[in-house]
Amino acid sequence: MELSGNKVRKLEFLMADAVAQGANCVITVGGIQSNHCRATAMAAKYVNLDSYLILATSTPLVDKDPGLVDVSDNVAKSVSIHESYKLSCLALTDLLKKRLLEKGLKPYVISGGGSSSLGHWGYIEAVREIEQQIQLSGDIQFDDIVVACGSGGTVAGLALGSQLSSLKAKVHGFSVCYNSGYFYDNVQGHIDELQPGLNSHDIVSIEDAKGLGYAMSTAEELEFVKDIAAATGIVLDPVYSGKAAYGMLKAMSNNPTKWKGRKVLFVHTGGLLGLYDKVDQLSSLVGSWRRMDLEEIVHAKMALVRYSDSYAISFVLERNSRHFICLGAFSLTLVQGKSE
């Protein structure tokens, strides 16, 4: 669940509310490879609730799942895929809720991305943790907080937490999907739910980082993700944090005066399983490597990975094709694996 990123912070509050209301299942919606839906399914299992996931995509991908649908085999009660906007996610959610109620179940609906007045508290609380770490560090202060913006909830929570705390840092949300106008209104709506009397334009700056579009990566963006991993050992996902970091450095390069002398905190919101869908694109950007297919009939209990300290940072398992690929410090290098 931790690999599904920032949604876990929101789900801590949302699952507690679901249990308190006597729900026996949850419904939520997300994209075809939604970190939020994956985390919701796992979190629901922790508190003994079934989960029903609605996935939206621009084109039907039932037969070409990039790594999420098979979660239904082990975790989610049901996963359904629908072409985006043919029928709105809200309408689909209402329809599913009605059907579950007719079956005698008690569904709890979680909005996309966990972005709601209750979910925001996950990142208001995160600001409190940042404050504690600043106090422990002694003299570190931040002028700006940078984060990816996909549903607006994380940006709203960080901005509210920052303004209600001693931090008072400006939050910069780098949009990975919609335009800035949409997100200023979106974040304002989130803020108004908690009625703090703040204007989104005063506490948030929204900048465009969507590039080709949501979950679509350019070769330059993927090269950037690879280079950051090689230089720092930090793996950025290509859908959210990778685009946000790429957009941040591009903004700093284009307008250095604006950022000069400022101390910036970049919040990595996780979602590393988004790398599932980018293996083929990444393969063309790396040096010497080869792909090793594992026997389909082998059900591995444990993968024993051998690697040198200088190369290995982390590994990605492309489950559908049974491939192990290691993201190395200086290149993507296949590492030998054994099954038993």
PDB file of C-alpha atoms in Angstrom, residues 76-331:
ATOM      1  CA  ALA A  76     -10.801  -5.612  -4.377  1.00  0.00           C
ATOM      2  CA  LYS A  77     -14.276  -7.123  -4.398  1.00  0.00           C
ATOM      3  CA  SER A  78     -14.991  -5.709  -7.849  1.00  0.00           C
ATOM      4  CA  VAL A  79     -13.173  -3.657 -10.494  1.00  0.00           C
ATOM      5  CA  SER A  80     -15.051  -2.188 -13.469  1.00  0.00           C
ATOM      6  CA  ILE A  81     -13.599  -0.176 -16.355  1.00  0.00           C
ATOM      7  CA  HIS A  82     -15.544   2.480 -18.245  1.00  0.00           C
ATOM      8  CA  GLU A  83     -14.634   4.810 -21.088  1.00  0.00           C
ATOM      9  CA  SER A  84     -14.171   8.314 -19.674  1.00  0.00           C
ATOM     10  CA  TYR A  85     -17.085  10.714 -19.807  1.00  0.00           C
ATOM     11  CA  LYS A  86     -19.408   8.388 -21.724  1.00  0.00           C
ATOM     12  CA  LEU A  87     -21.096   8.221 -18.360  1.00  0.00           C
ATOM     13  CA  SER A  88     -19.772  10.453 -15.601  1.00  0.00           C
ATOM     14  CA  CYS A  89     -17.906   8.931 -12.702  1.00  0.00           C
ATOM     15  CA  LEU A  90     -20.416  10.513 -10.329  1.00  0.00           C
ATOM     16  CA  ALA A  91     -23.312   8.847 -12.136  1.00  0.00           C
ATOM     17  CA  LEU A  92     -21.515   5.500 -12.128  1.00  0.00           C
ATOM     18  CA  THR A  93     -20.789   5.843  -8.424  1.00  0.00           C
ATOM     19  CA  ASP A  94     -24.420   6.680  -7.632  1.00  0.00           C
ATOM     20  CA  LEU A  95     -25.618   3.722  -9.712  1.00  0.00           C
ATOM     21  CA  LEU A  96     -23.250   1.298  -7.993  1.00  0.00           C
ATOM     22  CA  LYS A  97     -24.168   2.641  -4.560  1.00  0.00           C
ATOM     23  CA  LYS A  98     -27.875   2.128  -5.343  1.00  0.00           C
ATOM     24  CA  ARG A  99     -27.278  -1.455  -6.433  1.00  0.00           C
ATOM     25  CA  LEU A 100     -25.252  -2.271  -3.329  1.00  0.00           C
ATOM     26  CA  LEU A 101     -27.911  -0.754  -1.067  1.00  0.00           C
ATOM     27  CA  GLU A 102     -30.539  -2.894  -2.806  1.00  0.00           C
ATOM     28  CA  LYS A 103     -28.422  -5.940  -1.913  1.00  0.00           C
ATOM     29  CA  GLY A 104     -28.509  -4.951   1.751  1.00  0.00           C
ATOM     30  CA  LEU A 105     -24.931  -3.644   1.893  1.00  0.00           C
ATOM     31  CA  LYS A 106     -23.774  -0.407   3.522  1.00  0.00           C
ATOM     32  CA  PRO A 107     -21.437   1.314   1.055  1.00  0.00           C
ATOM     33  CA  TYR A 108     -19.243   4.292   1.946  1.00  0.00           C
ATOM     34  CA  VAL A 109     -18.357   6.490  -1.034  1.00  0.00           C
ATOM     35  CA  ILE A 110     -14.839   7.935  -1.250  1.00  0.00           C
ATOM     36  CA  SER A 111     -14.354  10.692  -3.800  1.00  0.00           C
ATOM     37  CA  GLY A 112     -11.669  10.436  -6.480  1.00  0.00           C
ATOM     38  CA  GLY A 113      -8.211  10.877  -5.010  1.00  0.00           C
ATOM     39  CA  GLY A 114      -9.714  10.876  -1.519  1.00  0.00           C
ATOM     40  CA  SER A 115     -10.143  14.625  -1.972  1.00  0.00           C
ATOM     41  CA  SER A 116     -12.802  15.745   0.486  1.00  0.00           C
ATOM     42  CA  SER A 117     -13.067  17.933   3.564  1.00  0.00           C
ATOM     43  CA  LEU A 118     -12.166  14.936   5.718  1.00  0.00           C
ATOM     44  CA  GLY A 119      -9.433  13.658   3.412  1.00  0.00           C
ATOM     45  CA  HIS A 120      -7.716  17.069   3.491  1.00  0.00           C
ATOM     46  CA  TRP A 121      -6.817  16.457   7.114  1.00  0.00           C
ATOM     47  CA  GLY A 122      -4.282  13.891   5.941  1.00  0.00           C
ATOM     48  CA  TYR A 123      -2.115  16.698   4.587  1.00  0.00           C
ATOM     49  CA  ILE A 124      -2.983  19.234   7.245  1.00  0.00           C
ATOM     50  CA  GLU A 125      -1.519  16.625   9.572  1.00  0.00           C
ATOM     51  CA  ALA A 126       1.450  16.207   7.218  1.00  0.00           C
ATOM     52  CA  VAL A 127       2.290  19.885   7.711  1.00  0.00           C
ATOM     53  CA  ARG A 128       2.348  19.293  11.463  1.00  0.00           C
ATOM     54  CA  GLU A 129       4.929  16.552  10.861  1.00  0.00           C
ATOM     55  CA  ILE A 130       6.970  18.919   8.679  1.00  0.00           C
ATOM     56  CA  GLU A 131       6.913  21.469  11.505  1.00  0.00           C
ATOM     57  CA  GLN A 132       8.159  18.860  13.960  1.00  0.00           C
ATOM     58  CA  GLN A 133      11.007  17.891  11.655  1.00  0.00           C
ATOM     59  CA  ILE A 134      11.948  21.543  11.191  1.00  0.00           C
ATOM     60  CA  GLN A 135      12.074  21.997  14.952  1.00  0.00           C
ATOM     61  CA  LEU A 136      14.306  18.948  15.312  1.00  0.00           C
ATOM     62  CA  SER A 137      16.617  20.155  12.541  1.00  0.00           C
ATOM     63  CA  GLY A 138      17.220  23.472  14.271  1.00  0.00           C
ATOM     64  CA  ASP A 139      17.517  26.141  11.600  1.00  0.00           C
ATOM     65  CA  ILE A 140      15.872  24.859   8.392  1.00  0.00           C
ATOM     66  CA  GLN A 141      12.985  26.957   7.088  1.00  0.00           C
ATOM     67  CA  PHE A 142      11.070  26.696   3.817  1.00  0.00           C
ATOM     68  CA  ASP A 143       9.678  29.505   1.686  1.00  0.00           C
ATOM     69  CA  ASP A 144       7.880  27.251  -0.797  1.00  0.00           C
ATOM     70  CA  ILE A 145       6.344  23.783  -0.991  1.00  0.00           C
ATOM     71  CA  VAL A 146       6.141  22.093  -4.402  1.00  0.00           C
ATOM     72  CA  VAL A 147       3.892  19.113  -5.103  1.00  0.00           C
ATOM     73  CA  ALA A 148       2.120  17.406  -8.010  1.00  0.00           C
ATOM     74  CA  CYS A 149      -1.531  18.341  -8.462  1.00  0.00           C
ATOM     75  CA  GLY A 150      -3.932  15.699  -9.756  1.00  0.00           C
ATOM     76  CA  SER A 151      -7.186  16.011  -7.821  1.00  0.00           C
ATOM     77  CA  GLY A 152      -6.447  19.135  -5.788  1.00  0.00           C
ATOM     78  CA  GLY A 153      -6.862  17.595  -2.342  1.00  0.00           C
ATOM     79  CA  THR A 154      -3.171  17.307  -1.463  1.00  0.00           C
ATOM     80  CA  VAL A 155      -2.515  20.882  -2.605  1.00  0.00           C
ATOM     81  CA  ALA A 156      -5.494  22.155  -0.599  1.00  0.00           C
ATOM     82  CA  GLY A 157      -4.454  20.231   2.535  1.00  0.00           C
ATOM     83  CA  LEU A 158      -0.846  21.422   2.359  1.00  0.00           C
ATOM     84  CA  ALA A 159      -1.915  25.016   1.705  1.00  0.00           C
ATOM     85  CA  LEU A 160      -4.401  25.040   4.572  1.00  0.00           C
ATOM     86  CA  GLY A 161      -1.957  23.349   6.921  1.00  0.00           C
ATOM     87  CA  SER A 162       0.800  25.776   5.970  1.00  0.00           C
ATOM     88  CA  GLN A 163      -1.367  28.832   6.578  1.00  0.00           C
ATOM     89  CA  LEU A 164      -2.825  27.538   9.835  1.00  0.00           C
ATOM     90  CA  SER A 165       0.665  26.679  11.146  1.00  0.00           C
ATOM     91  CA  SER A 166       3.864  28.600  11.710  1.00  0.00           C
ATOM     92  CA  LEU A 167       5.182  27.447   8.323  1.00  0.00           C
ATOM     93  CA  LYS A 168       3.330  30.003   6.119  1.00  0.00           C
ATOM     94  CA  ALA A 169       5.017  28.642   2.975  1.00  0.00           C
ATOM     95  CA  LYS A 170       3.484  29.196  -0.465  1.00  0.00           C
ATOM     96  CA  VAL A 171       2.306  25.940  -2.041  1.00  0.00           C
ATOM     97  CA  HIS A 172       3.034  25.405  -5.737  1.00  0.00           C
ATOM     98  CA  GLY A 173       0.900  22.724  -7.372  1.00  0.00           C
ATOM     99  CA  PHE A 174       2.179  21.462 -10.709  1.00  0.00           C
ATOM    100  CA  SER A 175      -0.865  20.207 -12.573  1.00  0.00           C
ATOM    101  CA  VAL A 176      -0.556  16.824 -14.287  1.00  0.00           C
ATOM    102  CA  CYS A 177      -3.979  16.924 -15.944  1.00  0.00           C
ATOM    103  CA  TYR A 178      -6.228  20.008 -16.096  1.00  0.00           C
ATOM    104  CA  ASN A 179      -5.382  23.686 -16.627  1.00  0.00           C
ATOM    105  CA  SER A 180      -4.557  26.155 -13.863  1.00  0.00           C
ATOM    106  CA  GLY A 181      -7.972  27.847 -13.935  1.00  0.00           C
ATOM    107  CA  TYR A 182      -9.681  24.549 -13.190  1.00  0.00           C
ATOM    108  CA  PHE A 183      -7.431  23.860 -10.222  1.00  0.00           C
ATOM    109  CA  TYR A 184      -7.706  27.323  -8.685  1.00  0.00           C
ATOM    110  CA  ASP A 185     -11.475  26.811  -8.621  1.00  0.00           C
ATOM    111  CA  ASN A 186     -11.071  23.212  -7.509  1.00  0.00           C
ATOM    112  CA  VAL A 187      -8.748  24.077  -4.622  1.00  0.00           C
ATOM    113  CA  GLN A 188     -11.014  26.977  -3.645  1.00  0.00           C
ATOM    114  CA  GLY A 189     -13.890  24.518  -3.367  1.00  0.00           C
ATOM    115  CA  HIS A 190     -11.804  22.266  -1.120  1.00  0.00           C
ATOM    116  CA  ILE A 191     -10.810  25.235   1.035  1.00  0.00           C
ATOM    117  CA  ASP A 192     -14.407  26.452   1.334  1.00  0.00           C
ATOM    118  CA  GLU A 193     -15.460  23.031   2.652  1.00  0.00           C
ATOM    119  CA  LEU A 194     -13.472  23.799   5.790  1.00  0.00           C
ATOM    120  CA  GLN A 195     -14.423  27.521   5.745  1.00  0.00           C
ATOM    121  CA  PRO A 196     -11.128  29.096   6.768  1.00  0.00           C
ATOM    122  CA  GLY A 197     -11.867  32.313   4.824  1.00  0.00           C
ATOM    123  CA  LEU A 198      -8.842  31.978   2.530  1.00  0.00           C
ATOM    124  CA  ASN A 199      -8.504  32.679  -1.193  1.00  0.00           C
ATOM    125  CA  SER A 200      -6.818  29.951  -3.253  1.00  0.00           C
ATOM    126  CA  HIS A 201      -4.917  32.516  -5.349  1.00  0.00           C
ATOM    127  CA  ASP A 202      -3.308  33.910  -2.181  1.00  0.00           C
ATOM    128  CA  ILE A 203      -1.966  30.641  -0.809  1.00  0.00           C
ATOM    129  CA  VAL A 204      -1.521  28.451  -3.908  1.00  0.00           C
ATOM    130  CA  SER A 205       0.245  28.815  -7.236  1.00  0.00           C
ATOM    131  CA  ILE A 206      -0.884  26.399  -9.951  1.00  0.00           C
ATOM    132  CA  GLU A 207       1.469  25.738 -12.852  1.00  0.00           C
ATOM    133  CA  ASP A 208       1.043  23.510 -15.883  1.00  0.00           C
ATOM    134  CA  ALA A 209       3.137  20.335 -16.010  1.00  0.00           C
ATOM    135  CA  LYS A 210       0.796  17.962 -17.853  1.00  0.00           C
ATOM    136  CA  GLY A 211       2.886  17.882 -21.037  1.00  0.00           C
ATOM    137  CA  LEU A 212       1.256  15.522 -23.537  1.00  0.00           C
ATOM    138  CA  GLY A 213      -1.585  14.844 -21.118  1.00  0.00           C
ATOM    139  CA  TYR A 214      -2.459  12.833 -18.026  1.00  0.00           C
ATOM    140  CA  ALA A 215      -0.264   9.721 -17.646  1.00  0.00           C
ATOM    141  CA  MET A 216       1.337  10.418 -21.045  1.00  0.00           C
ATOM    142  CA  SER A 217       5.106  10.921 -20.928  1.00  0.00           C
ATOM    143  CA  THR A 218       7.546  12.534 -23.307  1.00  0.00           C
ATOM    144  CA  ALA A 219      10.998  11.037 -23.838  1.00  0.00           C
ATOM    145  CA  GLU A 220      12.460  14.085 -22.060  1.00  0.00           C
ATOM    146  CA  GLU A 221      10.300  13.511 -18.965  1.00  0.00           C
ATOM    147  CA  LEU A 222      11.271   9.850 -18.738  1.00  0.00           C
ATOM    148  CA  GLU A 223      14.922  10.709 -19.295  1.00  0.00           C
ATOM    149  CA  PHE A 224      14.594  13.114 -16.384  1.00  0.00           C
ATOM    150  CA  VAL A 225      13.087  10.408 -14.143  1.00  0.00           C
ATOM    151  CA  LYS A 226      15.943   8.074 -15.067  1.00  0.00           C
ATOM    152  CA  ASP A 227      18.614  10.745 -14.488  1.00  0.00           C
ATOM    153  CA  ILE A 228      17.218  11.673 -11.056  1.00  0.00           C
ATOM    154  CA  ALA A 229      17.250   7.999 -10.035  1.00  0.00           C
ATOM    155  CA  ALA A 230      20.817   7.629 -11.276  1.00  0.00           C
ATOM    156  CA  ALA A 231      22.074  10.764  -9.535  1.00  0.00           C
ATOM    157  CA  THR A 232      20.216  10.547  -6.221  1.00  0.00           C
ATOM    158  CA  GLY A 233      18.709   7.088  -5.766  1.00  0.00           C
ATOM    159  CA  ILE A 234      15.257   8.712  -5.613  1.00  0.00           C
ATOM    160  CA  VAL A 235      12.723   7.153  -7.964  1.00  0.00           C
ATOM    161  CA  LEU A 236      10.029   9.530  -9.213  1.00  0.00           C
ATOM    162  CA  ASP A 237       6.850   8.155 -10.700  1.00  0.00           C
ATOM    163  CA  PRO A 238       6.210   9.307 -14.294  1.00  0.00           C
ATOM    164  CA  VAL A 239       2.577  10.351 -13.783  1.00  0.00           C
ATOM    165  CA  TYR A 240       2.761  12.679 -10.763  1.00  0.00           C
ATOM    166  CA  SER A 241       5.999  13.519  -8.943  1.00  0.00           C
ATOM    167  CA  GLY A 242       8.129  12.985 -12.041  1.00  0.00           C
ATOM    168  CA  LYS A 243       6.142  15.554 -14.007  1.00  0.00           C
ATOM    169  CA  ALA A 244       5.998  17.940 -11.043  1.00  0.00           C
ATOM    170  CA  ALA A 245       9.770  17.832 -10.462  1.00  0.00           C
ATOM    171  CA  TYR A 246      10.419  18.206 -14.188  1.00  0.00           C
ATOM    172  CA  GLY A 247       8.038  21.179 -14.303  1.00  0.00           C
ATOM    173  CA  MET A 248       9.593  22.727 -11.197  1.00  0.00           C
ATOM    174  CA  LEU A 249      13.141  22.672 -12.574  1.00  0.00           C
ATOM    175  CA  LYS A 250      11.907  23.950 -15.927  1.00  0.00           C
ATOM    176  CA  ALA A 251      10.120  26.836 -14.166  1.00  0.00           C
ATOM    177  CA  MET A 252      13.263  27.636 -12.193  1.00  0.00           C
ATOM    178  CA  SER A 253      15.297  27.657 -15.402  1.00  0.00           C
ATOM    179  CA  ASN A 254      12.792  29.868 -17.230  1.00  0.00           C
ATOM    180  CA  ASN A 255      12.368  32.338 -14.356  1.00  0.00           C
ATOM    181  CA  PRO A 256      15.437  32.111 -12.069  1.00  0.00           C
ATOM    182  CA  THR A 257      14.757  35.497 -10.444  1.00  0.00           C
ATOM    183  CA  LYS A 258      11.454  34.263  -9.014  1.00  0.00           C
ATOM    184  CA  TRP A 259      13.132  31.345  -7.243  1.00  0.00           C
ATOM    185  CA  LYS A 260      16.522  32.836  -6.428  1.00  0.00           C
ATOM    186  CA  GLY A 261      17.475  32.444  -2.770  1.00  0.00           C
ATOM    187  CA  ARG A 262      14.263  30.637  -1.838  1.00  0.00           C
ATOM    188  CA  LYS A 263      14.263  27.420   0.176  1.00  0.00           C
ATOM    189  CA  VAL A 264      11.992  24.900  -1.503  1.00  0.00           C
ATOM    190  CA  LEU A 265      10.498  21.710  -0.079  1.00  0.00           C
ATOM    191  CA  PHE A 266       9.486  19.232  -2.793  1.00  0.00           C
ATOM    192  CA  VAL A 267       6.920  16.689  -1.583  1.00  0.00           C
ATOM    193  CA  HIS A 268       7.322  13.307  -3.291  1.00  0.00           C
ATOM    194  CA  THR A 269       3.812  11.859  -3.327  1.00  0.00           C
ATOM    195  CA  GLY A 270       4.828   8.331  -4.266  1.00  0.00           C
ATOM    196  CA  GLY A 271       2.803   6.278  -6.716  1.00  0.00           C
ATOM    197  CA  LEU A 272       5.796   4.252  -7.876  1.00  0.00           C
ATOM    198  CA  LEU A 273       3.627   1.560  -9.410  1.00  0.00           C
ATOM    199  CA  GLY A 274       2.961   4.009 -12.242  1.00  0.00           C
ATOM    200  CA  LEU A 275       6.259   2.754 -13.641  1.00  0.00           C
ATOM    201  CA  TYR A 276       4.439  -0.441 -14.685  1.00  0.00           C
ATOM    202  CA  ASP A 277       3.121   1.250 -17.797  1.00  0.00           C
ATOM    203  CA  LYS A 278       6.414   2.878 -18.829  1.00  0.00           C
ATOM    204  CA  VAL A 279       8.803  -0.075 -19.020  1.00  0.00           C
ATOM    205  CA  ASP A 280       8.852  -0.214 -22.816  1.00  0.00           C
ATOM    206  CA  GLN A 281       9.380   3.550 -23.121  1.00  0.00           C
ATOM    207  CA  LEU A 282      12.125   3.529 -20.510  1.00  0.00           C
ATOM    208  CA  SER A 283      13.922   0.645 -22.181  1.00  0.00           C
ATOM    209  CA  SER A 284      14.830   2.823 -25.166  1.00  0.00           C
ATOM    210  CA  LEU A 285      16.475   5.409 -22.901  1.00  0.00           C
ATOM    211  CA  VAL A 286      18.922   3.166 -21.084  1.00  0.00           C
ATOM    212  CA  GLY A 287      22.221   1.589 -21.929  1.00  0.00           C
ATOM    213  CA  SER A 288      23.191  -2.057 -21.914  1.00  0.00           C
ATOM    214  CA  TRP A 289      20.419  -4.259 -20.575  1.00  0.00           C
ATOM    215  CA  ARG A 290      18.335  -7.222 -21.569  1.00  0.00           C
ATOM    216  CA  ARG A 291      15.011  -8.649 -20.483  1.00  0.00           C
ATOM    217  CA  MET A 292      14.765 -12.041 -18.790  1.00  0.00           C
ATOM    218  CA  ASP A 293      11.457 -13.907 -19.009  1.00  0.00           C
ATOM    219  CA  LEU A 294      10.535 -16.107 -16.084  1.00  0.00           C
ATOM    220  CA  GLU A 295       8.756 -19.367 -16.757  1.00  0.00           C
ATOM    221  CA  GLU A 296       4.981 -18.833 -16.758  1.00  0.00           C
ATOM    222  CA  ILE A 297       4.515 -22.096 -14.875  1.00  0.00           C
ATOM    223  CA  VAL A 298       6.791 -21.040 -12.043  1.00  0.00           C
ATOM    224  CA  HIS A 299       4.969 -19.605  -9.056  1.00  0.00           C
ATOM    225  CA  ALA A 300       7.729 -17.809  -7.237  1.00  0.00           C
ATOM    226  CA  LYS A 301       7.578 -17.783  -3.467  1.00  0.00           C
ATOM    227  CA  MET A 302      10.548 -15.463  -3.284  1.00  0.00           C
ATOM    228  CA  ALA A 303      12.773 -13.636  -5.752  1.00  0.00           C
ATOM    229  CA  LEU A 304      16.375 -13.706  -4.673  1.00  0.00           C
ATOM    230  CA  VAL A 305      17.933 -10.625  -6.233  1.00  0.00           C
ATOM    231  CA  ARG A 306      21.708 -10.310  -6.451  1.00  0.00           C
ATOM    232  CA  TYR A 307      23.145  -6.906  -7.132  1.00  0.00           C
ATOM    233  CA  SER A 308      26.148  -4.683  -6.501  1.00  0.00           C
ATOM    234  CA  ASP A 309      25.872  -1.719  -4.149  1.00  0.00           C
ATOM    235  CA  SER A 310      26.909   0.677  -6.875  1.00  0.00           C
ATOM    236  CA  TYR A 311      24.056  -0.229  -9.188  1.00  0.00           C
ATOM    237  CA  ALA A 312      20.894  -1.235  -7.404  1.00  0.00           C
ATOM    238  CA  ILE A 313      18.403   1.325  -6.201  1.00  0.00           C
ATOM    239  CA  SER A 314      15.099  -0.476  -6.535  1.00  0.00           C
ATOM    240  CA  PHE A 315      13.355  -2.880  -8.847  1.00  0.00           C
ATOM    241  CA  VAL A 316      10.140  -2.896 -10.837  1.00  0.00           C
ATOM    242  CA  LEU A 317       8.163  -6.068 -11.405  1.00  0.00           C
ATOM    243  CA  GLU A 318       6.187  -6.025 -14.618  1.00  0.00           C
ATOM    244  CA  ARG A 319       3.733  -8.616 -13.433  1.00  0.00           C
ATOM    245  CA  ASN A 320       1.695  -9.285 -16.556  1.00  0.00           C
ATOM    246  CA  SER A 321       4.791 -10.267 -18.570  1.00  0.00           C
ATOM    247  CA  ARG A 322       6.682 -11.850 -15.655  1.00  0.00           C
ATOM    248  CA  HIS A 323       9.721  -9.622 -16.127  1.00  0.00           C
ATOM    249  CA  PHE A 324      12.113  -8.356 -13.492  1.00  0.00           C
ATOM    250  CA  ILE A 325      13.897  -5.084 -14.298  1.00  0.00           C
ATOM    251  CA  CYS A 326      16.296  -3.290 -11.986  1.00  0.00           C
ATOM    252  CA  LEU A 327      16.524   0.488 -11.939  1.00  0.00           C
ATOM    253  CA  GLY A 328      20.246   1.003 -11.555  1.00  0.00           C
ATOM    254  CA  ALA A 329      22.271   3.897 -10.250  1.00  0.00           C
ATOM    255  CA  PHE A 330      23.865   4.625 -13.626  1.00  0.00           C
ATOM    256  CA  SER A 331      21.737   2.580 -15.996  1.00  0.00           C
TER     257      SER A 331
END
